[in-house]
XYZ file of C-alpha atoms in Angstrom:
649
model
C -25.366 -30.476 -8.043
C -25.487 -26.699 -9.307
C -22.368 -24.632 -9.278
C -23.344 -20.908 -7.275
C -20.966 -17.686 -8.342
C -19.679 -16.395 -5.454
C -21.916 -13.407 -4.332
C -20.627 -9.700 -2.839
C -21.455 -10.178 1.652
C -24.317 -8.645 2.131
C -23.835 -5.691 5.261
C -26.436 -5.369 7.573
C -26.934 -1.725 8.577
C -28.062 -1.479 12.834
C -30.687 -0.471 13.587
C -31.545 1.201 9.686
C -35.189 -0.411 9.153
C -34.635 -0.817 4.632
C -38.413 -0.515 5.318
C -39.710 2.163 5.798
C -36.707 3.884 5.025
C -34.082 5.600 3.046
C -30.227 5.011 3.402
C -28.835 8.293 2.268
C -24.592 8.047 1.080
C -21.872 10.795 0.541
C -18.588 8.937 -1.018
C -15.365 10.210 1.177
C -11.231 8.428 -0.528
C -11.514 5.137 1.399
C -15.136 4.875 3.723
C -18.850 6.074 2.539
C -20.744 8.003 5.150
C -24.229 6.622 4.689
C -27.262 7.795 7.278
C -31.144 7.018 6.990
C -32.777 9.866 5.180
C -36.358 11.630 6.004
C -37.617 9.893 2.563
C -39.712 6.614 2.239
C -39.120 3.683 1.286
C -41.362 2.577 -1.604
C -39.491 -0.418 -2.498
C -37.185 -2.525 0.134
C -32.976 -1.373 -0.707
C -29.736 -3.503 1.139
C -26.799 -1.942 0.860
C -25.355 -5.149 -0.409
C -20.656 -5.436 0.219
C -18.150 -7.027 1.054
C -17.165 -4.030 3.147
C -16.610 -3.660 6.937
C -18.218 -1.609 8.842
C -17.132 0.770 12.102
C -19.784 3.082 13.700
C -19.071 6.055 15.234
C -22.028 7.458 17.076
C -23.423 11.188 16.374
C -26.772 13.897 17.546
C -30.213 12.179 16.798
C -31.626 15.120 15.122
C -34.658 14.325 12.877
C -35.055 10.909 13.936
C -31.447 10.002 12.956
C -29.168 9.320 15.690
C -26.498 7.594 13.902
C -23.585 8.197 10.608
C -22.251 4.575 9.012
C -18.574 5.040 8.678
C -18.138 1.812 6.212
C -15.116 1.656 5.433
C -14.078 -0.914 2.133
C -10.494 -1.770 2.878
C -10.335 -1.420 7.191
C -7.366 -5.043 6.762
C -5.889 -1.952 5.843
C -5.850 -1.342 10.362
C -4.373 -4.765 11.478
C -1.432 -4.719 12.935
C -0.949 -7.597 11.832
C -1.831 -6.907 8.144
C 0.495 -4.339 8.146
C 3.436 -6.503 7.811
C 2.211 -8.402 4.977
C 1.810 -5.289 2.980
C 5.704 -3.798 4.093
C 6.778 -7.453 2.776
C 4.654 -8.045 0.247
C 5.702 -4.743 -1.392
C 9.437 -5.568 -1.365
C 8.761 -8.398 -3.564
C 6.661 -6.235 -5.586
C 8.908 -3.757 -7.231
C 11.558 -6.179 -7.078
C 9.572 -8.003 -9.924
C 9.275 -4.332 -11.479
C 12.779 -4.238 -11.892
C 12.558 -7.467 -14.288
C 13.252 -6.754 -17.873
C 10.297 -7.727 -21.042
C 13.114 -8.281 -22.735
C 14.941 -11.076 -21.413
C 13.184 -14.828 -23.372
C 9.501 -16.031 -21.281
C 11.819 -18.962 -21.384
C 14.511 -17.208 -18.238
C 12.172 -15.133 -16.736
C 10.094 -17.857 -15.635
C 11.982 -18.828 -12.510
C 12.313 -15.552 -11.476
C 8.377 -15.592 -11.900
C 8.016 -18.790 -9.435
C 10.523 -18.055 -6.946
C 8.331 -14.170 -6.874
C 5.605 -16.533 -6.577
C 6.742 -18.331 -3.414
C 8.379 -15.005 -2.001
C 4.552 -13.338 -1.478
C 3.919 -17.142 -0.209
C 5.975 -17.524 2.251
C 4.912 -13.918 3.431
C 1.383 -15.263 4.204
C 2.499 -18.005 5.723
C 4.027 -15.404 7.788
C 1.582 -14.555 9.101
C -1.124 -16.416 8.983
C -1.288 -18.104 12.162
C -1.490 -14.109 13.431
C -3.877 -13.346 11.461
C -7.826 -15.149 12.783
C -10.872 -15.425 9.829
C -11.382 -12.602 6.763
C -14.755 -12.774 5.253
C -14.802 -16.172 4.729
C -11.634 -16.732 3.510
C -8.583 -17.364 6.108
C -4.809 -16.741 5.090
C -4.536 -20.110 4.799
C -6.656 -20.667 2.344
C -5.273 -17.193 0.015
C -1.934 -19.119 0.764
C -4.102 -22.224 -1.181
C -5.776 -20.245 -4.613
C -1.514 -18.874 -4.944
C -0.530 -21.824 -4.977
C -2.699 -23.186 -6.921
C -2.402 -20.784 -9.317
C 1.432 -21.344 -9.586
C 1.447 -24.888 -10.053
C -1.465 -23.659 -13.064
C -0.045 -20.878 -14.311
C 2.895 -20.145 -13.580
C 4.964 -22.570 -13.394
C 2.629 -24.063 -16.208
C 3.022 -27.682 -15.487
C 2.980 -30.154 -17.994
C 1.221 -33.244 -17.740
C 3.181 -36.172 -15.964
C 5.153 -33.232 -14.136
C 1.243 -31.681 -13.736
C 0.342 -34.503 -10.946
C 3.487 -34.602 -8.953
C 2.779 -31.030 -7.829
C -0.611 -31.370 -7.672
C 0.230 -33.517 -4.385
C 3.491 -30.980 -3.511
C 0.604 -28.465 -3.140
C -1.847 -30.953 -1.262
C 0.327 -32.601 1.179
C 1.597 -28.671 1.767
C -1.454 -27.617 2.609
C -2.958 -30.645 5.029
C -0.247 -31.189 7.784
C -2.278 -32.741 10.231
C -0.616 -36.499 8.795
C 2.575 -35.522 9.776
C 1.579 -33.921 13.433
C -0.804 -37.889 13.955
C 2.000 -39.385 12.744
C 4.805 -37.983 15.282
C 1.842 -38.479 18.302
C 0.928 -41.968 16.398
C 5.079 -42.865 16.334
C 6.088 -41.801 19.713
C 3.601 -43.683 21.642
C 4.514 -46.980 23.065
C 3.166 -49.760 20.586
C 2.249 -47.511 17.042
C 1.126 -50.472 15.868
C -0.926 -50.785 17.810
C -2.022 -46.820 18.062
C -5.984 -46.320 17.835
C -4.929 -43.932 13.997
C -2.531 -46.066 12.968
C -4.554 -47.361 10.102
C -5.136 -43.584 9.498
C -1.857 -42.340 9.702
C -0.407 -45.157 7.128
C -3.661 -44.533 4.591
C -3.174 -40.805 4.392
C 0.327 -41.271 3.282
C -0.913 -43.516 0.626
C -3.574 -40.691 0.128
C -1.774 -38.201 -0.896
C 1.329 -40.773 -2.201
C 3.506 -40.829 0.967
C 4.907 -44.033 -0.117
C 7.804 -43.730 1.563
C 6.721 -43.379 4.817
C 3.590 -44.399 4.527
C 6.146 -48.427 4.288
C 8.193 -47.271 7.254
C 5.074 -46.745 9.143
C 3.666 -50.457 7.721
C 7.419 -51.896 8.998
C 5.307 -51.154 12.596
C 3.093 -53.447 12.261
C 4.631 -56.157 10.628
C 6.805 -57.060 13.102
C 4.109 -56.945 15.532
C 2.645 -60.493 13.336
C 5.081 -63.310 11.761
C 2.070 -64.949 10.577
C 1.060 -61.885 8.450
C 4.644 -61.405 7.237
C 4.192 -62.368 3.308
C 1.216 -60.465 3.138
C 2.723 -57.637 4.667
C 6.191 -57.534 2.339
C 3.597 -58.084 -0.799
C 1.734 -54.783 0.156
C 4.814 -52.990 0.589
C 6.787 -54.975 -2.985
C 3.772 -53.301 -4.464
C 3.636 -49.583 -2.348
C 7.941 -49.678 -3.619
C 7.258 -50.525 -7.328
C 4.878 -48.053 -7.603
C 6.160 -45.611 -10.536
C 6.766 -41.888 -10.188
C 7.299 -39.793 -12.722
C 10.971 -37.796 -13.314
C 12.327 -37.443 -17.210
C 11.332 -40.436 -18.934
C 9.381 -40.290 -21.526
C 4.978 -39.710 -20.703
C 4.547 -43.919 -23.346
C 7.644 -44.568 -21.503
C 5.968 -43.347 -17.917
C 2.718 -44.743 -18.959
C 4.331 -48.272 -20.103
C 5.724 -48.971 -16.541
C 2.476 -47.479 -14.842
C 0.021 -50.099 -16.593
C 2.230 -53.026 -15.999
C 2.217 -52.218 -11.876
C -1.028 -51.277 -12.479
C -2.006 -55.104 -13.261
C 0.045 -56.680 -11.262
C -1.852 -54.777 -8.657
C -5.369 -56.113 -9.651
C -4.339 -60.041 -10.207
C -3.644 -58.947 -6.602
C -7.318 -58.206 -4.947
C -8.070 -60.571 -7.624
C -6.060 -62.891 -6.026
C -7.768 -61.827 -2.802
C -4.053 -61.745 -1.333
C -5.434 -59.625 0.924
C -9.175 -60.679 2.225
C -7.550 -61.833 5.495
C -6.908 -57.846 6.455
C -9.430 -55.150 5.556
C -6.965 -52.932 6.196
C -4.457 -53.783 3.528
C -6.880 -54.884 1.147
C -8.933 -51.264 1.325
C -4.730 -49.569 0.300
C -5.106 -52.526 -2.544
C -7.955 -51.193 -3.983
C -6.727 -47.393 -3.346
C -3.941 -47.919 -5.492
C -6.178 -49.753 -7.892
C -7.995 -45.794 -7.546
C -11.533 -47.154 -6.699
C -13.527 -44.243 -6.557
C -15.213 -46.005 -3.979
C -12.726 -46.965 -1.414
C -11.885 -43.037 -1.807
C -14.917 -41.717 -0.815
C -15.487 -44.207 2.592
C -11.869 -42.082 3.066
C -13.963 -38.598 3.817
C -12.694 -37.470 6.424
C -8.474 -38.383 5.862
C -9.101 -36.659 3.302
C -10.710 -33.257 4.115
C -11.457 -31.846 1.301
C -13.130 -32.453 -2.313
C -10.193 -31.307 -4.174
C -7.434 -33.843 -1.772
C -10.568 -36.300 -3.304
C -9.184 -35.412 -6.530
C -5.506 -35.288 -6.569
C -5.301 -38.238 -5.189
C -8.063 -40.033 -8.299
C -5.522 -38.469 -10.497
C -3.234 -39.959 -9.127
C -3.630 -43.579 -9.280
C -6.165 -43.022 -12.120
C -5.129 -41.190 -14.517
C -1.063 -39.474 -13.414
C -1.050 -37.999 -16.899
C -3.952 -36.095 -16.637
C -3.259 -33.674 -19.078
C -3.735 -29.925 -18.015
C -7.062 -29.001 -21.124
C -8.591 -32.097 -19.559
C -8.635 -30.783 -16.016
C -11.543 -29.012 -15.666
C -13.332 -32.333 -16.126
C -12.074 -34.654 -12.657
C -12.102 -30.671 -10.925
C -15.317 -31.098 -11.564
C -17.189 -34.549 -10.952
C -15.041 -35.486 -7.727
C -16.418 -32.101 -6.622
C -19.652 -33.551 -7.633
C -18.317 -36.726 -5.949
C -17.140 -35.678 -2.819
C -19.672 -32.907 -1.738
C -23.358 -33.139 -0.612
C -26.126 -32.579 -2.618
C -27.414 -30.677 -0.086
C -24.701 -28.534 0.212
C -23.926 -25.096 -1.875
C -19.872 -24.274 -3.063
C -18.283 -22.218 -0.348
C -16.824 -19.167 -2.026
C -13.079 -21.257 -2.116
C -14.669 -24.018 -3.376
C -15.255 -21.816 -6.377
C -11.848 -19.790 -6.674
C -10.645 -23.518 -6.424
C -13.157 -24.961 -8.817
C -12.173 -22.121 -12.225
C -8.946 -22.515 -11.343
C -8.404 -26.124 -12.435
C -11.356 -24.506 -15.694
C -7.808 -22.366 -16.058
C -10.461 -19.278 -15.978
C -7.659 -16.541 -14.799
C -10.139 -14.147 -14.762
C -13.044 -15.918 -12.860
C -10.578 -16.276 -10.662
C -9.893 -13.106 -10.272
C -13.240 -11.872 -10.266
C -14.309 -14.036 -7.275
C -11.651 -13.618 -5.185
C -12.585 -9.244 -5.861
C -16.192 -10.447 -4.055
C -15.461 -13.363 -1.597
C -11.386 -10.456 0.310
C -12.980 -6.456 2.026
C -8.962 -5.888 -0.026
C -7.590 -5.397 -2.658
C -4.151 -7.100 -2.299
C -4.162 -10.170 -3.097
C -5.969 -9.333 -6.715
C -3.583 -6.824 -6.734
C -0.492 -8.710 -6.964
C -2.166 -11.830 -7.997
C -3.129 -10.362 -11.198
C 0.574 -8.040 -11.188
C 2.865 -10.639 -11.161
C 0.224 -13.012 -14.734
C 0.150 -9.924 -15.534
C 4.298 -9.997 -16.533
C 3.420 -13.901 -17.199
C 1.507 -12.864 -20.291
C -0.930 -14.910 -19.158
C -3.598 -11.129 -18.807
C -2.869 -10.003 -21.890
C -6.705 -10.632 -23.340
C -8.409 -8.789 -20.357
C -8.225 -5.581 -21.423
C -11.088 -3.679 -19.376
C -13.970 -1.574 -21.091
C -13.428 1.779 -19.520
C -9.996 3.328 -19.719
C -7.073 0.716 -17.760
C -6.537 -3.156 -18.309
C -7.850 -5.606 -14.880
C -3.532 -5.214 -13.112
C -3.696 -1.564 -13.413
C -7.069 -1.675 -12.037
C -6.746 -3.271 -9.652
C -3.185 -2.024 -8.114
C -5.102 1.424 -8.256
C -8.114 0.890 -5.812
C -5.535 -0.991 -3.994
C -3.242 2.430 -3.460
C -5.545 4.200 -3.544
C -6.895 2.017 -0.136
C -3.350 2.011 1.789
C -3.459 6.213 0.656
C -5.936 6.400 3.658
C -3.999 4.997 6.154
C -1.022 6.964 8.310
C 2.323 5.733 7.169
C 1.489 2.661 3.883
C 1.237 5.428 1.988
C 4.435 5.632 1.665
C 3.949 1.940 0.195
C 1.031 3.001 -1.890
C 3.694 5.403 -4.235
C 5.378 2.625 -5.692
C 2.405 1.419 -6.945
C 1.216 4.066 -8.853
C 4.283 4.714 -9.662
C 4.416 1.199 -12.120
C 0.805 1.889 -13.261
C 1.550 3.562 -16.628
C -1.727 5.282 -18.128
C -3.551 5.783 -14.609
C -1.002 6.307 -11.509
C 0.845 9.804 -12.396
C -3.284 11.207 -11.566
C -3.998 9.054 -9.136
C -0.571 10.176 -7.096
C -0.937 13.489 -8.193
C -4.994 13.787 -6.700
C -3.853 11.094 -3.142
C -0.578 13.394 -2.311
C -2.750 15.895 -1.354
C -4.792 13.967 1.086
C -2.045 13.280 3.444
C -2.845 14.387 6.215
C 0.438 17.014 7.265
C 0.573 16.594 10.988
C 4.637 17.682 11.080
C 6.553 19.183 9.459
C 9.180 16.561 9.016
C 5.983 14.302 7.181
C 5.723 17.288 5.051
C 8.789 17.264 3.549
C 8.931 13.786 3.769
C 5.450 14.430 1.069
C 7.679 17.261 -0.734
C 10.612 15.114 -1.025
C 7.844 12.394 -3.637
C 6.723 15.659 -5.521
C 9.706 16.115 -5.982
C 11.413 13.434 -7.709
C 7.826 13.789 -10.131
C 8.168 16.235 -10.211
C 4.643 17.319 -9.631
C 5.346 21.504 -9.241
C 1.098 21.869 -8.498
C 1.167 19.138 -5.872
C 4.417 20.925 -4.081
C 3.962 24.763 -4.103
C 0.316 23.300 -2.785
C 1.671 21.955 0.393
C 4.374 24.567 1.142
C 1.264 26.545 1.281
C -0.471 24.251 3.736
C 2.285 24.577 5.785
C 2.815 28.179 4.714
C -0.379 29.021 6.027
C 0.142 26.655 9.324
C 2.733 27.661 10.534
C 1.825 31.913 10.625
C -1.962 30.668 12.490
C 0.474 29.129 14.646
C 3.141 32.816 14.793
C 6.267 31.216 13.277
C 6.496 33.863 10.897
C 10.185 32.357 10.025
C 8.864 28.952 9.740
C 5.828 30.401 6.818
C 8.431 32.766 5.139
C 10.864 30.005 4.809
C 7.267 27.677 3.207
C 6.534 30.514 1.106
C 9.490 30.501 -0.726
C 9.550 26.422 -0.807
C 5.939 27.812 -2.554
C 7.242 30.660 -5.022
C 3.623 32.072 -3.276
C 4.478 36.331 -2.947
C 1.898 37.052 -2.300
C 1.499 34.731 1.118
C 6.046 36.249 1.673
C 4.747 39.985 0.916
C 2.265 38.937 3.478
C 4.395 37.388 6.064
C 6.661 39.904 5.331
C 4.575 42.923 6.047
C 3.976 40.617 9.779
C 7.672 40.698 10.259
C 8.947 44.721 9.586
C 5.004 44.460 12.201
C 6.822 42.064 15.303
C 10.720 44.701 14.487
C 7.722 47.273 14.601
C 6.416 46.311 18.134
C 10.122 44.992 19.371
C 12.516 47.086 17.640
C 14.298 43.394 16.558
C 13.661 41.626 14.368
C 13.860 37.534 15.099
C 15.111 34.310 12.579
C 17.912 36.841 11.878
C 19.497 33.520 10.658
C 17.240 33.169 7.210
C 16.768 36.733 6.776
C 20.315 36.862 6.538
C 19.870 34.296 4.322
C 17.600 35.615 1.992
C 19.704 34.996 -0.433
C 17.861 34.983 -4.407
C 14.828 33.659 -2.769
C 14.076 37.854 -1.998
C 13.716 38.282 -5.008
C 10.683 36.737 -4.232
C 8.984 39.894 -4.123
C 8.461 43.524 -3.132
C 8.477 42.373 -0.129
C 10.214 40.125 1.363
C 13.494 42.040 -0.384
C 12.782 45.219 1.492
C 12.933 42.918 4.586
C 15.809 41.590 3.258
C 17.486 44.904 2.753
C 16.287 46.408 5.871
C 17.700 43.673 7.493
C 20.743 44.899 5.927
C 21.255 47.813 6.597
C 20.914 47.114 10.609
C 23.754 44.705 9.944
C 25.719 47.881 8.356
C 25.191 49.673 11.001
C 25.989 47.258 13.344
C 28.962 47.200 11.318
C 30.381 50.427 11.446
C 29.788 50.865 7.631
C 27.959 54.021 7.869
C 28.720 55.445 4.299
C 27.213 51.453 3.121
C 24.372 52.175 5.110
C 23.860 55.664 4.336
C 23.395 54.552 0.838
C 21.409 51.258 1.066
C 18.725 53.200 3.238
C 18.689 55.692 0.689
C 18.410 52.624 -1.558
C 15.475 51.988 -0.885
C 13.591 54.531 -0.480
C 14.169 56.533 -4.023
C 14.311 52.467 -5.777
C 10.132 52.802 -4.018
C 11.231 50.109 -3.159
C 10.224 50.369 0.498
C 6.924 50.835 1.685
C 5.303 54.030 1.930
C 4.080 53.900 4.542
C 7.446 52.700 6.623
C 9.080 55.427 4.983
C 9.216 57.349 8.420
C 10.514 54.356 9.995
C 13.709 54.700 7.592
C 14.179 58.578 7.763
C 14.435 58.561 11.142
C 17.154 56.149 10.780
C 18.198 58.269 9.363
C 19.403 61.022 11.564
C 21.856 58.753 13.318
C 23.843 58.885 10.689
C 22.998 62.703 9.928
C 24.593 63.378 13.544
C 27.403 61.631 12.866
C 30.796 63.539 13.248
C 32.274 62.844 9.282
C 29.407 63.762 6.796
C 27.694 60.330 5.583
C 25.349 61.686 3.361
C 27.113 63.737 -0.090
C 24.634 66.658 -0.672
C 22.326 65.141 -3.334
C 22.014 62.112 -0.973
C 20.693 64.537 1.339
C 18.743 66.649 -1.016
C 17.124 63.269 -2.178
C 16.172 62.532 1.600
C 14.467 65.893 1.167
C 12.652 65.335 -1.282
C 11.129 61.703 0.241
C 10.172 64.310 3.611
C 8.228 65.806 1.130
C 6.516 63.576 -0.140
C 6.409 62.170 2.981
C 5.163 65.078 4.053
C 2.832 66.153 0.842
C -0.514 63.979 1.939
C -0.012 61.633 -1.101
C 0.805 58.947 2.297
C -0.630 58.789 5.032
C 2.274 57.205 7.631
C 0.139 54.664 10.440
C -0.286 56.595 13.834
C -0.839 53.201 15.304
C 2.481 52.332 14.263
C 5.457 52.679 16.858
C 8.183 54.837 15.882
C 12.078 52.820 16.059
C 14.689 54.765 15.322
C 17.331 51.553 14.730
C 15.689 49.493 16.774
C 13.984 52.409 20.129
C 11.073 53.717 20.408
C 11.055 57.083 19.266
C 8.231 59.104 21.392
C 6.501 61.586 19.032
C 6.631 64.178 22.075
C 10.438 62.918 22.669
C 11.121 64.194 18.752
C 8.807 66.559 17.104
C 8.148 66.741 13.532
C 9.365 69.770 12.790
C 12.488 69.684 14.603
C 13.057 66.480 11.509
C 12.996 68.394 9.047
C 15.266 71.624 10.358
C 17.256 68.870 11.229
C 17.581 68.350 7.565
C 16.722 71.370 6.315
C 20.061 72.923 8.119
C 21.795 69.479 6.593
C 21.575 70.510 3.295
C 22.313 73.770 3.566
C 25.579 72.379 5.338
C 26.758 70.145 3.127
C 25.646 72.874 0.410
C 28.534 75.364 2.253
C 30.866 72.504 1.513
C 29.938 71.991 -1.684
C 30.841 75.711 -2.307
C 33.928 75.686 -0.162
């Protein structure tokens, strides 16, 4: 049987005839928009990839009634897999904290422990997840566990078969279920599945359990008790590799094997076909093993059982030969290997790169290959697998996985840590992706900003603040808009919002968001208009506290220092009237002359007040009818003369 490479799954586009029309497409951050074009197809084209479809209908214009949204990471929208993503994120972050300068022998137990943690997370989600792209979550754990045995734990000859036995037992749990059913029956030894349980235990190397079940039958057949006792003795004597050397174990195993052979040659079990089959299994009779395909169920179980009874000290370098032959012997010659078979075979061949490649093709998300590659890279097993375009394999897969997470409304936060641990391109990806996070609420915007500030991503912080400022301004939330523009250090936008505050004041006679304006502090220096807004509000506060002298100085400085916009000068001059009318002298003669100069400059035609802007005197509307403009001029002249007289006196 020829090996077949894992190929991407062909995903048909519903209602699209590739013989008649070309497909057009537009790339998005996490999907592709696909549509029919008006061009005729000259050759058959097929969209061949492992993407999943999410169909949305559009208008039926130009004979193209649908636009298809093709998502490459549809799994991230599964609530079951969200648990997997969240739990594995914590394990990933913990793995990155292992110091590189520690000796390898000290790090190996930590890597094995982390691998087991990943497997426990997979197993926790296993019962809830339905089949994905032909490979179940159980199969993912099967692949991960095998990579743990062969690559991470790297069991040597002798221990290797025992580790593979544990691997098979963990993923062939139906034996225990069947055993419980048999033992719970009224007469276990007469149960129709009795011998299946015994032989299944033997096939998995679980000799103690097999002996316990055999006792049930022996008590019912006193005449055959000696025969059962002989088999029980053979099962009990089977050597298991532990702390001895390979040579010592090999000597013991050969002696035991010769004893089993003698029993077969003597036809000690000829009267009981079941016991004879078990004895033949103990000597590794491949024909008998293949007769029990249903109990083995998979070629890799057949492989491990075959190694246990024929080659218990197999070396890792020899494993690929037995794996290939076992798959060919077990599977029908007309059977095409499934993607799982190809992946496991590549693992037995110690071809890590092929394992990752086949998994990438067979699965429709990057979670598995990203985390597995990261762990293998920490074990220094991927040093020879650098890519020809920029980053290494680990970083490439993690970047793809994290980019997929960023398309999800909540999982994007997990992706930040993955980008952080991609030293070459992680920051660039994060800067691009963080700007695509929908800023639905201010709370979410603050969360994004905090992430950016922790990483000194100044430009992204400014961009987000500008977006939020514009949103707030569109909703007429001037205080929020000003706060965001100050945080963005956007002088132009702060000037625009300050102007809106002043317009509102002229229209309503009061300031909104007083707490914000009263506490601008150094932020008011961001723009001249914002400075004026803050100082003008301070003038109102001083006037309200009856600190008239300080208020007068501040009011005059706003005009003479050219901080106040010319369009607002008339409002400021009218604000000076109540101060001029006070019984005590507030403005000095020089200050009054400066007021007169500002008035002359305003009326000289150099600047025309806005006729649409209603005038206010300290917040109260001033009617041009009730207070003619020339009266204002007379008022200043009288006051000026008065101060001149006081000065001469």
